[in-house]
Amino acid sequence: MAAAARQRRPPRAGRRRSSETDGGGAAPAGGFDADAAIGVSLPWLGTQNWKEADEFFKSQLTEAGFSPIVQAADNKVPQQQQQIEAMVEQGAKVIVVGPVDGTQLGTVLETAQNAGVYVLGYDRLIENTTAVDGVVQFGSFRTGELQGQSLLDGLAERKGEGPYNIEFFAGGPADPNAPNFFEGAMTVLQPKIDDGTLVVGSGQTEFTQVATQDWDNSKAQARMDSLLSGFYSDKQIDGVLSPNDGIARAIITSSQQAGQEVPVVSGLDAENESIVSIWEGTQYATVAKPTDALVAETIRIIQSLQSGAGLPEPSEQVNNGKKDVDIFLLDPIVVTKANIEEVFANDPSRLELLK
Ligand code: BGC
């Protein structure tokens, strides 16, 4: 299968331009028609970033002249597999995938690749298969480092001298980003646990102990409720590592309901409700990874494939268990009350929230 996939790849140099093939609007050698169908399979629409991706892929692909087929899988692996199969049948030339589960798409993506379809991971890595041509994302390890650092900065800024009582939350275990976010944060936080600056009241410091099934905010809130009643009935909790904004707000709500002073909480996605919360001084930080830029970068790669030029130069390669995958990286940005107006200076809809 891998050999077939490799043969189908266009050579990186010496390709003919479309005008040299047969003139009329035919696909360039190694490329495909400029109005081709492009499939986009998103994992769910449960957080703002995925809703934005749904909108931006539809509008930006249309603007670029392609025919978009954009669907979301409601966090269900079989639904995502069926949607991808249907996109192959509908003649998609590229399928962009944000996997529900990074490891469960090998078979369907190998079928797609053998049919000559390019496969691009979007935001999340696609694991354990050779059937992926590249992945476009904000570095997930880097994102975690920024989350860990923002928690430390917030503690110093808002909670006086340490030691600080903290707890950890991570995202959905099927999402390959979730362990990477957590590991990235731990590279910053573990030394501070070791030197006594941070104290984890529950002792829960393993990814498997702190993960939140399906990124479900209500599950995170229930876990926070029991952490607070179990370990913090007689003391203050100072900070919580949160993997995204939805979970951050669940943690804050739980803390307020337990009569705690709001702990310093990190986040991710720059969701509207968290922008407001940060502006009001409640949630401490988020990490922005602007969806419009990530979609635009994905389309730049699709256009390169369409023209027959193959993939552009990647930022790095990451081993997915089966191959070294080309990764195209954008930079995530920490957002706090101090820089929020500056970060969103060119984002009118978010700027509007700061009134
Ligand atoms: C994305 C986050 C999102 C989370 C839950 C992750 O893979 O990177 O932006 O909050 O999924 O939807």
mmCIF file of C-alpha atoms and ligand atoms in Angstrom:
data_model
loop_
_atom_site.group_PDB
_atom_site.id
_atom_site.type_symbol
_atom_site.label_atom_id
_atom_site.label_comp_id
_atom_site.label_asym_id
_atom_site.label_seq_id
_atom_site.Cartn_x
_atom_site.Cartn_y
_atom_site.Cartn_z
ATOM 1 C CA MET A 1 0.000 0.000 0.000
ATOM 2 C CA ALA A 2 2.778 2.361 0.926
ATOM 3 C CA ALA A 3 4.492 1.641 -2.395
ATOM 4 C CA ALA A 4 1.331 2.451 -4.324
ATOM 5 C CA ALA A 5 0.971 5.652 -2.365
ATOM 6 C CA ARG A 6 4.526 6.611 -3.096
ATOM 7 C CA GLN A 7 4.202 5.956 -6.842
ATOM 8 C CA ARG A 8 1.223 8.219 -7.069
ATOM 9 C CA ARG A 9 3.117 11.183 -5.594
ATOM 10 C CA PRO A 10 4.236 13.719 -8.183
ATOM 11 C CA PRO A 11 7.954 14.216 -8.580
ATOM 12 C CA ARG A 12 9.179 17.354 -6.767
ATOM 13 C CA ALA A 13 11.024 18.765 -9.747
ATOM 14 C CA GLY A 14 10.766 18.815 -13.518
ATOM 15 C CA ARG A 15 6.984 18.747 -13.709
ATOM 16 C CA ARG A 16 5.144 20.118 -16.683
ATOM 17 C CA ARG A 17 2.854 23.097 -16.293
ATOM 18 C CA SER A 18 -0.804 22.590 -17.167
ATOM 19 C CA SER A 19 -0.476 24.659 -20.329
ATOM 20 C CA GLU A 20 2.077 22.108 -21.554
ATOM 21 C CA THR A 21 -0.282 19.171 -21.107
ATOM 22 C CA ASP A 22 -3.287 19.743 -23.310
ATOM 23 C CA GLY A 23 -4.207 23.366 -23.071
ATOM 24 C CA GLY A 24 -7.893 23.368 -21.958
ATOM 25 C CA GLY A 25 -8.755 23.458 -18.205
ATOM 26 C CA ALA A 26 -7.338 19.967 -17.593
ATOM 27 C CA ALA A 27 -5.449 19.108 -14.422
ATOM 28 C CA PRO A 28 -1.761 19.963 -14.406
ATOM 29 C CA ALA A 29 0.618 17.002 -14.412
ATOM 30 C CA GLY A 30 0.674 15.597 -10.886
ATOM 31 C CA GLY A 31 -1.953 18.124 -9.848
ATOM 32 C CA PHE A 32 -5.717 18.319 -10.263
ATOM 33 C CA ASP A 33 -8.450 20.620 -11.567
ATOM 34 C CA ALA A 34 -8.595 24.106 -10.066
ATOM 35 C CA ASP A 35 -12.296 23.654 -9.212
ATOM 36 C CA ALA A 36 -11.893 20.176 -7.707
ATOM 37 C CA ALA A 37 -13.913 18.892 -4.762
ATOM 38 C CA ILE A 38 -12.050 19.180 -1.458
ATOM 39 C CA GLY A 39 -13.294 17.207 1.558
ATOM 40 C CA VAL A 40 -12.984 18.496 5.111
ATOM 41 C CA SER A 41 -13.828 16.137 7.979
ATOM 42 C CA LEU A 42 -13.957 17.854 11.371
ATOM 43 C CA PRO A 43 -14.198 15.885 14.656
ATOM 44 C CA TRP A 44 -17.152 17.814 16.129
ATOM 45 C CA LEU A 45 -18.490 21.322 16.445
ATOM 46 C CA GLY A 46 -18.398 21.356 20.247
ATOM 47 C CA THR A 47 -15.868 24.174 20.683
ATOM 48 C CA GLN A 48 -15.654 27.548 18.966
ATOM 49 C CA ASN A 49 -12.491 26.710 16.997
ATOM 50 C CA TRP A 50 -14.221 23.845 15.148
ATOM 51 C CA LYS A 51 -17.323 25.944 14.409
ATOM 52 C CA GLU A 52 -15.018 28.600 12.974
ATOM 53 C CA ALA A 53 -13.178 25.942 10.944
ATOM 54 C CA ASP A 54 -16.505 24.772 9.502
ATOM 55 C CA GLU A 55 -17.330 28.328 8.392
ATOM 56 C CA PHE A 56 -13.857 29.321 7.186
ATOM 57 C CA PHE A 57 -13.287 26.137 5.164
ATOM 58 C CA LYS A 58 -16.599 26.662 3.377
ATOM 59 C CA SER A 59 -15.915 30.321 2.600
ATOM 60 C CA GLN A 60 -12.164 30.210 1.922
ATOM 61 C CA LEU A 61 -12.292 27.054 -0.261
ATOM 62 C CA THR A 62 -15.135 28.570 -2.273
ATOM 63 C CA GLU A 63 -13.220 31.821 -2.648
ATOM 64 C CA ALA A 64 -10.171 29.868 -3.865
ATOM 65 C CA GLY A 65 -12.350 28.303 -6.602
ATOM 66 C CA PHE A 66 -12.678 24.791 -5.113
ATOM 67 C CA SER A 67 -15.886 22.858 -4.349
ATOM 68 C CA PRO A 68 -15.935 22.257 -0.589
ATOM 69 C CA ILE A 69 -17.519 19.237 1.105
ATOM 70 C CA VAL A 70 -17.297 20.104 4.818
ATOM 71 C CA GLN A 71 -18.669 17.803 7.507
ATOM 72 C CA ALA A 72 -18.334 17.207 11.251
ATOM 73 C CA ALA A 73 -18.473 13.819 12.985
ATOM 74 C CA ASP A 74 -20.065 14.526 16.379
ATOM 75 C CA ASN A 75 -17.028 12.958 18.124
ATOM 76 C CA LYS A 76 -17.925 9.522 16.691
ATOM 77 C CA VAL A 77 -15.235 7.484 14.925
ATOM 78 C CA PRO A 78 -17.571 5.389 12.687
ATOM 79 C CA GLN A 79 -19.387 8.549 11.564
ATOM 80 C CA GLN A 80 -16.067 10.137 10.598
ATOM 81 C CA GLN A 81 -14.973 6.992 8.720
ATOM 82 C CA GLN A 82 -18.234 6.975 6.737
ATOM 83 C CA GLN A 83 -17.969 10.669 5.946
ATOM 84 C CA ILE A 84 -14.434 10.225 4.620
ATOM 85 C CA GLU A 85 -15.489 7.206 2.499
ATOM 86 C CA ALA A 86 -18.296 9.291 0.996
ATOM 87 C CA MET A 87 -15.873 12.128 0.207
ATOM 88 C CA VAL A 88 -13.671 9.674 -1.740
ATOM 89 C CA GLU A 89 -16.732 8.473 -3.642
ATOM 90 C CA GLN A 90 -17.660 12.064 -4.439
ATOM 91 C CA GLY A 91 -14.257 12.530 -6.093
ATOM 92 C CA ALA A 92 -12.510 14.725 -3.507
ATOM 93 C CA LYS A 93 -8.891 15.347 -4.542
ATOM 94 C CA VAL A 94 -7.744 16.327 -1.063
ATOM 95 C CA ILE A 95 -9.309 15.297 2.237
ATOM 96 C CA VAL A 96 -8.508 17.456 5.253
ATOM 97 C CA VAL A 97 -9.058 15.647 8.545
ATOM 98 C CA GLY A 98 -9.239 16.738 12.172
ATOM 99 C CA PRO A 99 -9.491 13.222 13.615
ATOM 100 C CA VAL A 100 -11.892 12.304 16.425
ATOM 101 C CA ASP A 101 -9.339 9.648 17.382
ATOM 102 C CA GLY A 102 -5.847 10.020 15.950
ATOM 103 C CA THR A 103 -5.332 6.264 15.647
ATOM 104 C CA GLN A 104 -8.625 5.031 14.157
ATOM 105 C CA LEU A 105 -8.547 6.241 10.556
ATOM 106 C CA GLY A 106 -5.731 4.158 9.040
ATOM 107 C CA THR A 107 -7.888 1.844 6.922
ATOM 108 C CA VAL A 108 -10.199 4.477 5.474
ATOM 109 C CA LEU A 109 -7.336 6.887 4.777
ATOM 110 C CA GLU A 110 -5.284 4.156 3.079
ATOM 111 C CA THR A 111 -8.266 3.539 0.806
ATOM 112 C CA ALA A 112 -8.426 7.259 0.078
ATOM 113 C CA GLN A 113 -4.718 7.514 -0.633
ATOM 114 C CA ASN A 114 -4.780 4.480 -2.913
ATOM 115 C CA ALA A 115 -7.548 6.212 -4.867
ATOM 116 C CA GLY A 116 -5.124 9.100 -5.465
ATOM 117 C CA VAL A 117 -6.498 11.425 -2.790
ATOM 118 C CA TYR A 118 -4.118 13.590 -0.766
ATOM 119 C CA VAL A 119 -4.672 13.449 2.996
ATOM 120 C CA LEU A 120 -3.896 16.412 5.243
ATOM 121 C CA GLY A 121 -4.262 16.431 9.023
ATOM 122 C CA TYR A 122 -5.777 19.637 10.379
ATOM 123 C CA ASP A 123 -5.015 20.880 13.928
ATOM 124 C CA ARG A 124 -4.547 17.262 15.162
ATOM 125 C CA LEU A 125 -1.952 14.672 14.136
ATOM 126 C CA ILE A 126 -3.084 11.537 12.278
ATOM 127 C CA GLU A 127 -1.325 8.603 13.924
ATOM 128 C CA ASN A 128 -0.219 5.072 13.125
ATOM 129 C CA THR A 129 -0.695 5.162 9.367
ATOM 130 C CA THR A 130 1.402 6.010 6.341
ATOM 131 C CA ALA A 131 -1.740 7.449 4.689
ATOM 132 C CA VAL A 132 -1.119 11.065 5.643
ATOM 133 C CA ASP A 133 0.704 13.558 3.424
ATOM 134 C CA GLY A 134 1.108 16.394 5.930
ATOM 135 C CA VAL A 135 -0.377 18.057 9.000
ATOM 136 C CA VAL A 136 -1.177 21.741 9.510
ATOM 137 C CA GLN A 137 -1.283 22.870 13.131
ATOM 138 C CA PHE A 138 -0.198 25.163 15.918
ATOM 139 C CA GLY A 139 2.565 23.157 17.603
ATOM 140 C CA SER A 140 0.723 21.206 20.285
ATOM 141 C CA PHE A 141 3.737 20.698 22.540
ATOM 142 C CA ARG A 142 4.494 24.424 22.270
ATOM 143 C CA THR A 143 0.861 25.230 23.082
ATOM 144 C CA GLY A 144 1.197 23.176 26.277
ATOM 145 C CA GLU A 145 4.404 24.973 27.256
ATOM 146 C CA LEU A 146 2.605 28.298 26.890
ATOM 147 C CA GLN A 147 -0.293 27.036 29.014
ATOM 148 C CA GLY A 148 2.101 25.905 31.760
ATOM 149 C CA GLN A 149 4.021 29.168 31.675
ATOM 150 C CA SER A 150 0.855 31.270 31.780
ATOM 151 C CA LEU A 151 -0.280 29.370 34.884
ATOM 152 C CA LEU A 152 3.030 30.145 36.629
ATOM 153 C CA ASP A 153 2.923 33.799 35.564
ATOM 154 C CA GLY A 154 -0.658 34.150 36.780
ATOM 155 C CA LEU A 155 0.154 32.615 40.168
ATOM 156 C CA ALA A 156 3.017 35.069 40.690
ATOM 157 C CA GLU A 157 0.838 37.970 39.557
ATOM 158 C CA ARG A 158 -2.352 37.172 41.473
ATOM 159 C CA LYS A 159 -1.607 34.839 44.374
ATOM 160 C CA GLY A 160 1.374 36.395 46.105
ATOM 161 C CA GLU A 161 4.277 34.258 47.281
ATOM 162 C CA GLY A 162 4.179 30.472 46.824
ATOM 163 C CA PRO A 163 3.941 27.646 47.504
ATOM 164 C CA TYR A 164 0.738 27.382 45.499
ATOM 165 C CA ASN A 165 -1.957 24.702 45.594
ATOM 166 C CA ILE A 166 -2.783 23.591 42.071
ATOM 167 C CA GLU A 167 -4.563 20.855 40.104
ATOM 168 C CA PHE A 168 -4.270 19.557 36.557
ATOM 169 C CA PHE A 169 -6.810 18.959 33.810
ATOM 170 C CA ALA A 170 -6.101 17.548 30.342
ATOM 171 C CA GLY A 171 -8.216 17.067 27.203
ATOM 172 C CA GLY A 172 -9.821 14.006 25.589
ATOM 173 C CA PRO A 173 -7.515 10.967 25.549
ATOM 174 C CA ALA A 174 -8.388 10.018 21.926
ATOM 175 C CA ASP A 175 -7.197 13.433 20.680
ATOM 176 C CA PRO A 176 -3.459 13.315 19.938
ATOM 177 C CA ASN A 177 -3.187 16.983 20.970
ATOM 178 C CA ALA A 178 -4.308 16.271 24.524
ATOM 179 C CA PRO A 179 -1.235 14.349 25.766
ATOM 180 C CA ASN A 180 1.035 16.767 23.883
ATOM 181 C CA PHE A 181 -0.559 19.832 25.478
ATOM 182 C CA PHE A 182 -0.164 18.152 28.873
ATOM 183 C CA GLU A 183 3.416 17.048 28.293
ATOM 184 C CA GLY A 184 4.376 20.510 27.046
ATOM 185 C CA ALA A 185 2.882 22.089 30.181
ATOM 186 C CA MET A 186 4.604 19.542 32.404
ATOM 187 C CA THR A 187 8.049 20.432 31.070
ATOM 188 C CA VAL A 188 7.440 23.865 32.622
ATOM 189 C CA LEU A 189 5.541 22.764 35.754
ATOM 190 C CA GLN A 190 7.266 19.548 36.870
ATOM 191 C CA PRO A 191 10.460 21.347 38.021
ATOM 192 C CA LYS A 192 8.249 23.630 40.133
ATOM 193 C CA ILE A 193 6.562 20.625 41.717
ATOM 194 C CA ASP A 194 9.989 19.130 42.376
ATOM 195 C CA ASP A 195 11.268 22.302 44.090
ATOM 196 C CA GLY A 196 8.116 22.695 46.193
ATOM 197 C CA THR A 197 6.749 25.856 44.532
ATOM 198 C CA LEU A 198 3.679 23.931 43.336
ATOM 199 C CA VAL A 199 1.724 21.501 45.498
ATOM 200 C CA VAL A 200 -0.820 19.181 43.856
ATOM 201 C CA GLY A 201 -3.362 18.542 46.613
ATOM 202 C CA SER A 202 -4.886 15.443 45.014
ATOM 203 C CA GLY A 203 -1.523 14.017 43.959
ATOM 204 C CA GLN A 204 -3.039 13.461 40.475
ATOM 205 C CA THR A 205 -0.246 14.299 38.051
ATOM 206 C CA GLU A 206 -0.570 11.574 35.379
ATOM 207 C CA PHE A 207 -2.284 12.294 32.056
ATOM 208 C CA THR A 208 -4.608 9.312 32.508
ATOM 209 C CA GLN A 209 -5.733 10.650 35.910
ATOM 210 C CA VAL A 210 -6.447 14.179 34.726
ATOM 211 C CA ALA A 211 -7.761 13.636 31.148
ATOM 212 C CA THR A 212 -11.338 14.716 30.327
ATOM 213 C CA GLN A 213 -13.208 12.149 28.229
ATOM 214 C CA ASP A 214 -14.304 13.701 24.888
ATOM 215 C CA TRP A 215 -13.285 17.186 26.062
ATOM 216 C CA ASP A 216 -16.649 17.240 27.851
ATOM 217 C CA ASN A 217 -16.933 20.396 29.981
ATOM 218 C CA SER A 218 -19.535 18.880 32.298
ATOM 219 C CA LYS A 219 -17.230 15.930 33.074
ATOM 220 C CA ALA A 220 -14.459 18.400 33.908
ATOM 221 C CA GLN A 221 -16.812 20.351 36.156
ATOM 222 C CA ALA A 222 -17.835 17.155 37.989
ATOM 223 C CA ARG A 223 -14.176 16.233 38.531
ATOM 224 C CA MET A 224 -13.427 19.743 39.811
ATOM 225 C CA ASP A 225 -16.389 19.516 42.204
ATOM 226 C CA SER A 226 -15.022 16.326 43.693
ATOM 227 C CA LEU A 227 -11.443 17.617 43.867
ATOM 228 C CA LEU A 228 -12.663 20.657 45.784
ATOM 229 C CA SER A 229 -14.817 18.704 48.212
ATOM 230 C CA GLY A 230 -12.202 15.988 48.636
ATOM 231 C CA PHE A 231 -9.030 18.052 49.017
ATOM 232 C CA TYR A 232 -9.859 21.737 49.428
ATOM 233 C CA SER A 233 -12.685 21.943 51.977
ATOM 234 C CA ASP A 234 -10.314 23.711 54.386
ATOM 235 C CA LYS A 235 -7.857 25.407 52.072
ATOM 236 C CA GLN A 236 -7.592 27.603 49.040
ATOM 237 C CA ILE A 237 -6.873 26.336 45.544
ATOM 238 C CA ASP A 238 -4.590 28.831 43.801
ATOM 239 C CA GLY A 239 -4.343 27.603 40.232
ATOM 240 C CA VAL A 240 -5.524 25.031 37.714
ATOM 241 C CA LEU A 241 -3.968 23.933 34.429
ATOM 242 C CA SER A 242 -6.797 23.791 31.907
ATOM 243 C CA PRO A 243 -6.334 22.434 28.358
ATOM 244 C CA ASN A 244 -8.958 24.695 26.758
ATOM 245 C CA ASP A 245 -11.398 27.508 27.415
ATOM 246 C CA GLY A 246 -14.554 25.430 27.809
ATOM 247 C CA ILE A 247 -12.920 23.381 30.556
ATOM 248 C CA ALA A 248 -11.415 26.561 32.072
ATOM 249 C CA ARG A 249 -14.885 28.055 32.505
ATOM 250 C CA ALA A 250 -16.194 24.777 34.003
ATOM 251 C CA ILE A 251 -13.322 24.871 36.541
ATOM 252 C CA ILE A 252 -14.064 28.489 37.411
ATOM 253 C CA THR A 253 -17.798 27.836 37.832
ATOM 254 C CA SER A 254 -17.116 24.875 40.101
ATOM 255 C CA SER A 255 -14.677 26.948 42.213
ATOM 256 C CA GLN A 256 -17.157 29.804 42.568
ATOM 257 C CA GLN A 257 -19.927 27.392 43.574
ATOM 258 C CA ALA A 258 -17.624 25.925 46.245
ATOM 259 C CA GLY A 259 -17.054 29.408 47.667
ATOM 260 C CA GLN A 260 -13.423 29.549 46.552
ATOM 261 C CA GLU A 261 -11.692 32.694 45.389
ATOM 262 C CA VAL A 262 -11.266 32.293 41.605
ATOM 263 C CA PRO A 263 -8.062 30.319 40.952
ATOM 264 C CA VAL A 264 -5.611 31.249 38.201
ATOM 265 C CA VAL A 265 -6.731 29.173 35.200
ATOM 266 C CA SER A 266 -5.071 28.727 31.794
ATOM 267 C CA GLY A 267 -6.977 28.041 28.588
ATOM 268 C CA LEU A 268 -6.942 27.615 24.820
ATOM 269 C CA ASP A 269 -8.888 28.848 21.761
ATOM 270 C CA ALA A 270 -9.639 32.466 22.705
ATOM 271 C CA GLU A 271 -13.351 31.615 22.780
ATOM 272 C CA ASN A 272 -15.690 34.595 22.995
ATOM 273 C CA GLU A 273 -16.916 33.767 26.495
ATOM 274 C CA SER A 274 -13.351 33.443 27.744
ATOM 275 C CA ILE A 275 -12.291 36.682 26.078
ATOM 276 C CA VAL A 276 -15.014 38.392 28.127
ATOM 277 C CA SER A 277 -13.960 36.526 31.275
ATOM 278 C CA ILE A 278 -10.294 37.509 30.822
ATOM 279 C CA TRP A 279 -11.267 41.100 30.138
ATOM 280 C CA GLU A 280 -13.304 41.114 33.364
ATOM 281 C CA GLY A 281 -10.325 39.696 35.280
ATOM 282 C CA THR A 282 -11.769 36.218 35.966
ATOM 283 C CA GLN A 283 -10.070 33.616 33.689
ATOM 284 C CA TYR A 284 -6.370 34.452 33.772
ATOM 285 C CA ALA A 285 -5.174 33.456 30.278
ATOM 286 C CA THR A 286 -5.952 31.676 27.062
ATOM 287 C CA VAL A 287 -3.803 30.640 24.115
ATOM 288 C CA ALA A 288 -5.000 31.939 20.757
ATOM 289 C CA LYS A 289 -4.571 29.813 17.658
ATOM 290 C CA PRO A 290 -6.470 31.812 15.043
ATOM 291 C CA THR A 291 -8.634 29.519 12.948
ATOM 292 C CA ASP A 292 -8.734 31.796 9.899
ATOM 293 C CA ALA A 293 -4.924 31.618 9.636
ATOM 294 C CA LEU A 294 -4.846 27.839 10.071
ATOM 295 C CA VAL A 295 -7.483 27.357 7.370
ATOM 296 C CA ALA A 296 -5.622 29.775 5.061
ATOM 297 C CA GLU A 297 -2.389 27.807 5.580
ATOM 298 C CA THR A 298 -4.219 24.557 4.750
ATOM 299 C CA ILE A 299 -5.541 26.109 1.542
ATOM 300 C CA ARG A 300 -2.055 27.328 0.596
ATOM 301 C CA ILE A 301 -0.935 23.676 0.760
ATOM 302 C CA ILE A 302 -3.973 22.477 -1.211
ATOM 303 C CA GLN A 303 -3.174 25.048 -3.918
ATOM 304 C CA SER A 304 0.406 23.814 -4.093
ATOM 305 C CA LEU A 305 -0.850 20.241 -4.562
ATOM 306 C CA GLN A 306 -3.401 21.432 -7.140
ATOM 307 C CA SER A 307 -0.713 23.134 -9.215
ATOM 308 C CA GLY A 308 1.326 19.951 -9.348
ATOM 309 C CA ALA A 309 4.136 21.434 -7.246
ATOM 310 C CA GLY A 310 3.652 18.864 -4.454
ATOM 311 C CA LEU A 311 3.885 19.846 -0.811
ATOM 312 C CA PRO A 312 5.637 23.072 0.178
ATOM 313 C CA GLU A 313 8.646 22.841 2.492
ATOM 314 C CA PRO A 314 7.435 21.713 5.962
ATOM 315 C CA SER A 315 8.421 23.356 9.266
ATOM 316 C CA GLU A 316 9.424 19.999 10.766
ATOM 317 C CA GLN A 317 8.678 16.309 10.704
ATOM 318 C CA VAL A 318 7.063 14.289 13.462
ATOM 319 C CA ASN A 319 6.953 10.508 13.670
ATOM 320 C CA ASN A 320 3.343 9.304 13.897
ATOM 321 C CA GLY A 321 4.240 5.711 14.762
ATOM 322 C CA LYS A 322 4.439 4.650 11.086
ATOM 323 C CA LYS A 323 6.238 7.473 9.263
ATOM 324 C CA ASP A 324 7.840 10.884 9.617
ATOM 325 C CA VAL A 325 5.017 13.271 8.777
ATOM 326 C CA ASP A 326 5.596 16.741 7.311
ATOM 327 C CA ILE A 327 4.254 19.303 9.773
ATOM 328 C CA PHE A 328 3.305 22.865 8.799
ATOM 329 C CA LEU A 329 3.388 25.006 11.934
ATOM 330 C CA LEU A 330 1.857 28.288 12.962
ATOM 331 C CA ASP A 331 2.687 30.071 16.226
ATOM 332 C CA PRO A 332 0.216 30.057 19.135
ATOM 333 C CA ILE A 333 -0.048 33.256 21.225
ATOM 334 C CA VAL A 334 -0.674 33.652 24.978
ATOM 335 C CA VAL A 335 -3.456 36.109 25.730
ATOM 336 C CA THR A 336 -3.970 37.827 29.104
ATOM 337 C CA LYS A 337 -5.762 41.002 30.072
ATOM 338 C CA ALA A 338 -2.465 42.837 29.558
ATOM 339 C CA ASN A 339 -2.154 42.139 25.803
ATOM 340 C CA ILE A 340 -5.701 41.226 24.782
ATOM 341 C CA GLU A 341 -6.432 44.455 22.872
ATOM 342 C CA GLU A 342 -3.144 44.223 21.030
ATOM 343 C CA VAL A 343 -3.582 40.535 20.060
ATOM 344 C CA PHE A 344 -7.070 41.126 18.656
ATOM 345 C CA ALA A 345 -6.383 44.530 17.100
ATOM 346 C CA ASN A 346 -7.241 43.019 13.677
ATOM 347 C CA ASP A 347 -10.103 40.794 14.826
ATOM 348 C CA PRO A 348 -13.172 43.066 14.934
ATOM 349 C CA SER A 349 -15.532 40.394 16.297
ATOM 350 C CA ARG A 350 -13.314 39.725 19.312
ATOM 351 C CA LEU A 351 -12.408 43.379 19.779
ATOM 352 C CA GLU A 352 -16.113 44.107 19.998
ATOM 353 C CA LEU A 353 -16.256 41.899 23.132
ATOM 354 C CA LEU A 354 -13.888 44.226 25.002
ATOM 355 C CA LYS A 355 -16.322 47.081 25.382
HETATM 356 C C1 BGC B 1 -8.069 21.554 19.652
HETATM 357 C C2 BGC B 1 -8.602 22.579 20.606
HETATM 358 C C3 BGC B 1 -10.015 22.242 21.047
HETATM 359 C C4 BGC B 1 -10.120 20.790 21.467
HETATM 360 C C5 BGC B 1 -11.535 20.360 21.806
HETATM 361 C C6 BGC B 1 -8.221 20.185 20.242
HETATM 362 O O1 BGC B 1 -7.697 19.223 19.404
HETATM 363 O O2 BGC B 1 -6.712 21.814 19.359
HETATM 364 O O3 BGC B 1 -8.558 23.830 19.974
HETATM 365 O O4 BGC B 1 -10.408 23.052 22.118
HETATM 366 O O5 BGC B 1 -9.601 19.965 20.461
HETATM 367 O O6 BGC B 1 -12.396 20.586 20.731
#
